[in-house]
Coordinates of N, CA and C in Angstrom, one line a residue:
X197 N -9.2 10.4 -13.8 CA -7.8 10.3 -13.5 C -7.2 9.1 -14.0
X198 N -6.0 9.2 -14.6 CA -5.4 8.0 -15.2 C -4.9 7.0 -14.2
X199 N -5.0 5.8 -14.5 CA -4.6 4.7 -13.5 C -3.1 4.6 -13.6
X200 N -2.5 4.1 -12.5 CA -1.1 3.8 -12.4 C -1.0 2.3 -12.3
X201 N -0.5 1.7 -13.3 CA -0.3 0.2 -13.3 C 1.1 -0.1 -13.6
X202 N 1.7 -0.8 -12.6 CA 3.1 -1.3 -12.8 C 3.1 -2.8 -12.6
X203 N 3.6 -3.5 -13.5 CA 3.6 -5.0 -13.4 C 4.7 -5.4 -12.5
X204 N 4.5 -6.5 -11.8 CA 5.5 -7.0 -10.9 C 6.7 -7.6 -11.6
X205 N 7.8 -7.5 -11.0 CA 9.1 -8.2 -11.4 C 9.5 -9.1 -10.3
X206 N 10.7 -9.7 -10.5 CA 11.2 -10.5 -9.4 C 11.5 -9.7 -8.2
X207 N 11.9 -8.4 -8.3 CA 12.3 -7.6 -7.2 C 11.3 -6.5 -6.9
X208 N 10.3 -6.3 -7.6 CA 9.4 -5.2 -7.4 C 7.9 -5.6 -7.4
X209 N 7.1 -5.0 -6.6 CA 5.6 -5.5 -6.5 C 4.8 -4.9 -7.7
X210 N 3.7 -5.6 -7.9 CA 2.7 -5.1 -8.8 C 2.0 -3.9 -8.1
X211 N 1.8 -2.8 -8.8 CA 1.1 -1.6 -8.3 C -0.1 -1.4 -9.2
X212 N -1.3 -1.4 -8.6 CA -2.5 -1.1 -9.4 C -3.3 0.0 -8.6
X213 N -3.2 1.2 -9.1 CA -4.0 2.3 -8.5 C -4.9 2.9 -9.6
X214 N -6.2 2.6 -9.5 CA -7.1 2.9 -10.5 C -8.4 3.4 -9.8
X215 N -8.5 4.7 -9.7 CA -9.6 5.3 -9.0 C -11.0 5.0 -9.7
X216 N -11.0 5.0 -11.0 CA -12.2 4.7 -11.8 C -12.8 3.4 -11.4
X217 N -12.0 2.4 -11.2 CA -12.5 1.1 -10.8 C -12.3 0.8 -9.3
X218 N -12.0 1.8 -8.6 CA -11.9 1.7 -7.1 C -10.9 0.5 -6.7
X219 N -9.8 0.5 -7.4 CA -8.8 -0.5 -7.2 C -7.5 0.1 -6.7
X220 N -7.1 -0.2 -5.5 CA -5.8 0.3 -5.0 C -5.1 -0.9 -4.3
X221 N -4.1 -1.4 -5.0 CA -3.5 -2.6 -4.6 C -1.9 -2.6 -4.8
X222 N -1.2 -3.1 -3.8 CA 0.2 -3.3 -4.0 C 0.4 -4.8 -3.6
X223 N 1.0 -5.6 -4.4 CA 1.2 -7.0 -4.2 C 2.5 -7.6 -4.7
X224 N 2.9 -8.6 -4.1 CA 4.1 -9.3 -4.5 C 5.3 -9.1 -3.6
X225 N 6.5 -9.1 -4.2 CA 7.7 -8.9 -3.5 C 8.3 -7.5 -3.7
X226 N 8.7 -6.8 -2.7 CA 9.2 -5.4 -2.8 C 10.6 -5.3 -2.2
X227 N 11.6 -5.5 -3.1 CA 13.0 -5.2 -2.8 C 13.7 -4.6 -4.0
X228 N 13.1 -3.5 -4.5 CA 13.8 -2.8 -5.6 C 15.1 -2.2 -5.2
X229 N 16.0 -2.1 -6.1 CA 17.4 -1.5 -5.8 C 17.2 -0.1 -5.3
X230 N 16.3 0.7 -5.9 CA 16.1 2.0 -5.5 C 14.6 2.2 -5.1
X231 N 14.3 1.9 -3.8 CA 13.0 1.9 -3.3 C 12.3 3.3 -3.4
X232 N 13.1 4.4 -3.1 CA 12.6 5.7 -3.2 C 12.2 6.0 -4.7
X233 N 13.0 5.7 -5.6 CA 12.7 6.0 -7.0 C 11.6 5.1 -7.5
X234 N 11.5 3.8 -7.1 CA 10.4 3.0 -7.5 C 9.1 3.5 -7.0
X235 N 9.0 3.9 -5.8 CA 7.7 4.3 -5.2 C 7.3 5.8 -5.5
X236 N 8.2 6.5 -6.1 CA 7.9 7.9 -6.4 C 6.7 8.1 -7.3
X237 N 6.5 7.3 -8.3 CA 5.2 7.4 -9.1 C 4.0 7.2 -8.2
X238 N 4.1 6.3 -7.2 CA 2.9 6.0 -6.3 C 2.6 7.3 -5.5
X239 N 3.6 8.0 -5.0 CA 3.4 9.2 -4.3 C 2.8 10.3 -5.2
X240 N 3.3 10.4 -6.4 CA 2.8 11.4 -7.3 C 1.3 11.1 -7.6
X241 N 1.0 9.8 -7.8 CA -0.4 9.5 -8.1 C -1.3 9.8 -6.9
X242 N -0.8 9.4 -5.7 CA -1.6 9.7 -4.5 C -1.8 11.2 -4.3
X243 N -0.8 12.0 -4.6 CA -0.9 13.4 -4.5 C -2.0 13.9 -5.4
X244 N -2.1 13.4 -6.6 CA -3.2 13.8 -7.5 C -4.5 13.3 -7.1
X245 N -4.5 12.1 -6.6 CA -5.8 11.5 -6.1 C -6.4 12.2 -4.9
X246 N -5.5 12.8 -4.1 CA -5.9 13.5 -2.9 C -6.8 14.7 -3.3
X247 N -6.6 15.3 -4.5 CA -7.4 16.4 -5.0 C -8.9 16.1 -5.1
X248 N -9.2 14.9 -5.6 CA -10.6 14.5 -5.8 C -10.7 13.0 -5.6
X249 N -10.7 12.5 -4.4 CA -10.7 11.1 -4.1 C -12.1 10.5 -4.2
X250 N -12.2 9.2 -4.3 CA -13.5 8.5 -4.2 C -14.0 8.7 -2.8
X251 N -15.3 8.5 -2.6 CA -16.0 8.6 -1.3 C -15.4 7.5 -0.3
X252 N -15.1 6.3 -0.9 CA -14.4 5.3 -0.1 C -13.2 4.8 -0.9
X253 N -12.1 4.6 -0.2 CA -10.9 4.2 -0.8 C -10.4 3.0 0.0
X254 N -10.4 1.8 -0.6 CA -9.9 0.6 0.1 C -8.5 0.2 -0.5
X255 N -7.5 0.3 0.3 CA -6.2 0.0 -0.2 C -5.8 -1.4 0.3
X256 N -5.4 -2.2 -0.6 CA -5.0 -3.6 -0.3 C -3.5 -3.8 -0.4
X257 N -2.9 -4.3 0.6 CA -1.5 -4.7 0.6 C -1.4 -6.2 0.7
X258 N -0.9 -6.9 -0.4 CA -0.8 -8.3 -0.4 C 0.7 -8.6 -0.7
X259 N 1.5 -8.3 0.2 CA 3.0 -8.4 0.0 C 3.5 -9.8 0.5
X260 N 4.4 -10.4 -0.2 CA 5.0 -11.7 0.2 C 6.2 -11.4 1.0
X261 N 6.9 -10.3 0.6 CA 8.2 -9.9 1.3 C 8.5 -8.5 1.0
X262 N 9.1 -7.8 1.9 CA 9.7 -6.5 1.6 C 10.9 -6.2 2.4
X263 N 11.8 -5.4 1.8 CA 13.1 -5.1 2.5 C 12.9 -3.8 3.3
X264 N 14.0 -3.5 4.0 CA 13.9 -2.3 4.9 C 13.6 -1.0 4.2
X265 N 14.2 -0.9 3.0 CA 14.0 0.4 2.2 C 12.5 0.4 1.8
X266 N 12.0 -0.7 1.4 CA 10.6 -0.7 1.0 C 9.7 -0.4 2.2
X267 N 10.1 -1.0 3.4 CA 9.3 -0.8 4.6 C 9.1 0.7 4.9
X268 N 10.1 1.5 4.7 CA 10.0 2.9 4.9 C 9.1 3.6 3.9
X269 N 9.1 3.1 2.7 CA 8.2 3.7 1.7 C 6.7 3.3 1.9
X270 N 6.5 2.1 2.4 CA 5.2 1.6 2.8 C 4.7 2.4 3.9
X271 N 5.5 2.7 4.9 CA 5.1 3.6 6.0 C 4.7 5.0 5.5
X272 N 5.5 5.5 4.6 CA 5.1 6.8 4.0 C 3.8 6.8 3.3
X273 N 3.5 5.7 2.6 CA 2.2 5.5 1.9 C 1.1 5.5 2.9
X274 N 1.3 4.8 4.0 CA 0.3 4.7 5.0 C 0.0 6.0 5.7
X275 N 1.1 6.8 5.9 CA 0.9 8.1 6.5 C 0.2 9.0 5.5
X276 N 0.4 8.8 4.3 CA -0.3 9.6 3.3 C -1.8 9.2 3.3
X277 N -2.1 7.9 3.5 CA -3.5 7.5 3.5 C -4.2 8.1 4.7
X278 N -3.4 8.3 5.8 CA -4.0 8.9 6.9 C -4.5 10.4 6.6
X279 N -3.6 11.0 5.8 CA -4.0 12.4 5.4 C -5.2 12.3 4.4
X280 N -5.2 11.3 3.6 CA -6.3 11.1 2.6 C -7.7 10.9 3.4
X281 N -7.6 10.3 4.6 CA -8.8 9.9 5.3 C -9.6 11.1 5.8
X282 N -9.0 12.3 5.6 CA -9.8 13.5 5.9 C -10.8 13.8 4.8
X283 N -10.6 13.3 3.6 CA -11.5 13.6 2.5 C -12.2 12.3 2.0
X284 N -11.8 11.1 2.4 CA -12.3 9.9 1.9 C -12.4 8.9 3.1
X285 N -13.3 8.0 3.0 CA -13.3 6.9 4.0 C -12.3 5.9 3.6
X286 N -11.2 5.8 4.3 CA -10.0 5.0 3.9 C -10.1 3.7 4.8
X287 N -9.9 2.6 4.1 CA -9.7 1.3 4.7 C -8.5 0.7 4.2
X288 N -7.6 0.2 5.1 CA -6.4 -0.5 4.6 C -6.6 -2.0 5.0
X289 N -6.4 -2.8 4.0 CA -6.5 -4.3 4.2 C -5.1 -4.8 3.9
X290 N -4.6 -5.4 5.0 CA -3.2 -5.9 5.0 C -3.3 -7.4 5.0
X291 N -3.0 -8.1 4.0 CA -3.1 -9.6 3.9 C -1.8 -10.3 4.2
X292 N -1.9 -11.4 4.8 CA -0.7 -12.2 5.1 C -1.1 -13.7 4.9
X293 N -0.1 -14.5 4.6 CA -0.3 -15.9 4.5 C -0.4 -16.6 5.9
X294 N -1.1 -17.7 6.0 CA -1.3 -18.3 7.3 C -0.1 -18.4 8.2
X295 N 1.0 -18.9 7.6 CA 2.2 -19.2 8.5 C 3.2 -18.0 8.5
X296 N 2.9 -16.9 7.9 CA 3.8 -15.8 7.7 C 3.7 -14.9 8.9
X297 N 4.4 -15.2 10.0 CA 4.3 -14.4 11.2 C 4.9 -13.0 11.1
X298 N 6.0 -13.0 10.2 CA 6.6 -11.7 10.0 C 5.7 -10.7 9.3
X299 N 5.0 -11.1 8.3 CA 4.0 -10.3 7.6 C 2.8 -9.9 8.5
X300 N 2.4 -10.8 9.3 CA 1.4 -10.5 10.3 C 1.8 -9.5 11.2
X301 N 3.0 -9.6 11.8 CA 3.6 -8.7 12.7 C 3.8 -7.3 12.1
X302 N 4.2 -7.3 10.8 CA 4.4 -6.0 10.1 C 3.0 -5.3 10.0
X303 N 2.0 -6.0 9.6 CA 0.7 -5.4 9.5 C 0.2 -4.9 10.8
X304 N 0.4 -5.6 11.9 CA 0.0 -5.1 13.2 C 0.8 -3.9 13.6
X305 N 2.1 -3.8 13.3 CA 2.9 -2.6 13.6 C 2.4 -1.4 12.8
X306 N 2.1 -1.6 11.5 CA 1.6 -0.5 10.7 C 0.3 -0.1 11.1
X307 N -0.6 -1.0 11.6 CA -1.9 -0.6 12.1 C -1.8 0.4 13.2
X308 N -0.8 0.2 14.1 CA -0.6 1.1 15.2 C -0.1 2.5 14.8
X309 N 0.5 2.5 13.6 CA 1.2 3.7 13.1 C 0.2 4.8 12.7
X310 N -0.9 4.4 12.1 CA -1.8 5.3 11.5 C -3.2 5.2 12.1
X311 N -3.9 6.3 11.9 CA -5.3 6.4 12.5 C -6.3 6.3 11.3
X312 N -6.4 5.1 10.7 CA -7.4 4.8 9.8 C -7.9 3.4 10.1
X313 N -9.0 3.0 9.5 CA -9.5 1.6 9.6 C -8.5 0.7 9.0
X314 N -7.9 -0.2 9.8 CA -6.8 -1.1 9.3 C -7.2 -2.5 9.6
X315 N -7.3 -3.3 8.6 CA -7.7 -4.8 8.8 C -6.5 -5.6 8.5
X316 N -6.1 -6.5 9.4 CA -5.0 -7.4 9.1 C -5.7 -8.8 8.9
X317 N -5.6 -9.3 7.7 CA -6.4 -10.4 7.3 C -5.6 -11.6 6.8
X318 N -5.9 -12.8 7.2 CA -5.3 -14.0 6.7 C -5.7 -14.2 5.2
X319 N -4.8 -14.5 4.4 CA -5.1 -14.7 3.0 C -5.1 -16.2 2.6

């Protein structure tokens, strides 16, 4: 399966979804003008990945900041990962910087949203 690699910009995160190398990562700042459009390739890739996932899928979120529109898309990604957990052992690793109480709180809220192993980790 072909990897999805999107480089970070000032307003959009780096996306690295590479099943062959067991790399699933979203990092940086997420405030794209059109969050639905920006994240659509992620949903398309995940839909394909769902057909034949790895035995273990560890998704890492290393976000510095995200806006409300991105928060909704991140929630949709996490709900999709819950669906994926039927076929694959899914682990979500949500990283936050030591003093970033907002990102810590976001990770804790998301952890309650889905029924998969969810680790909130200081970076």
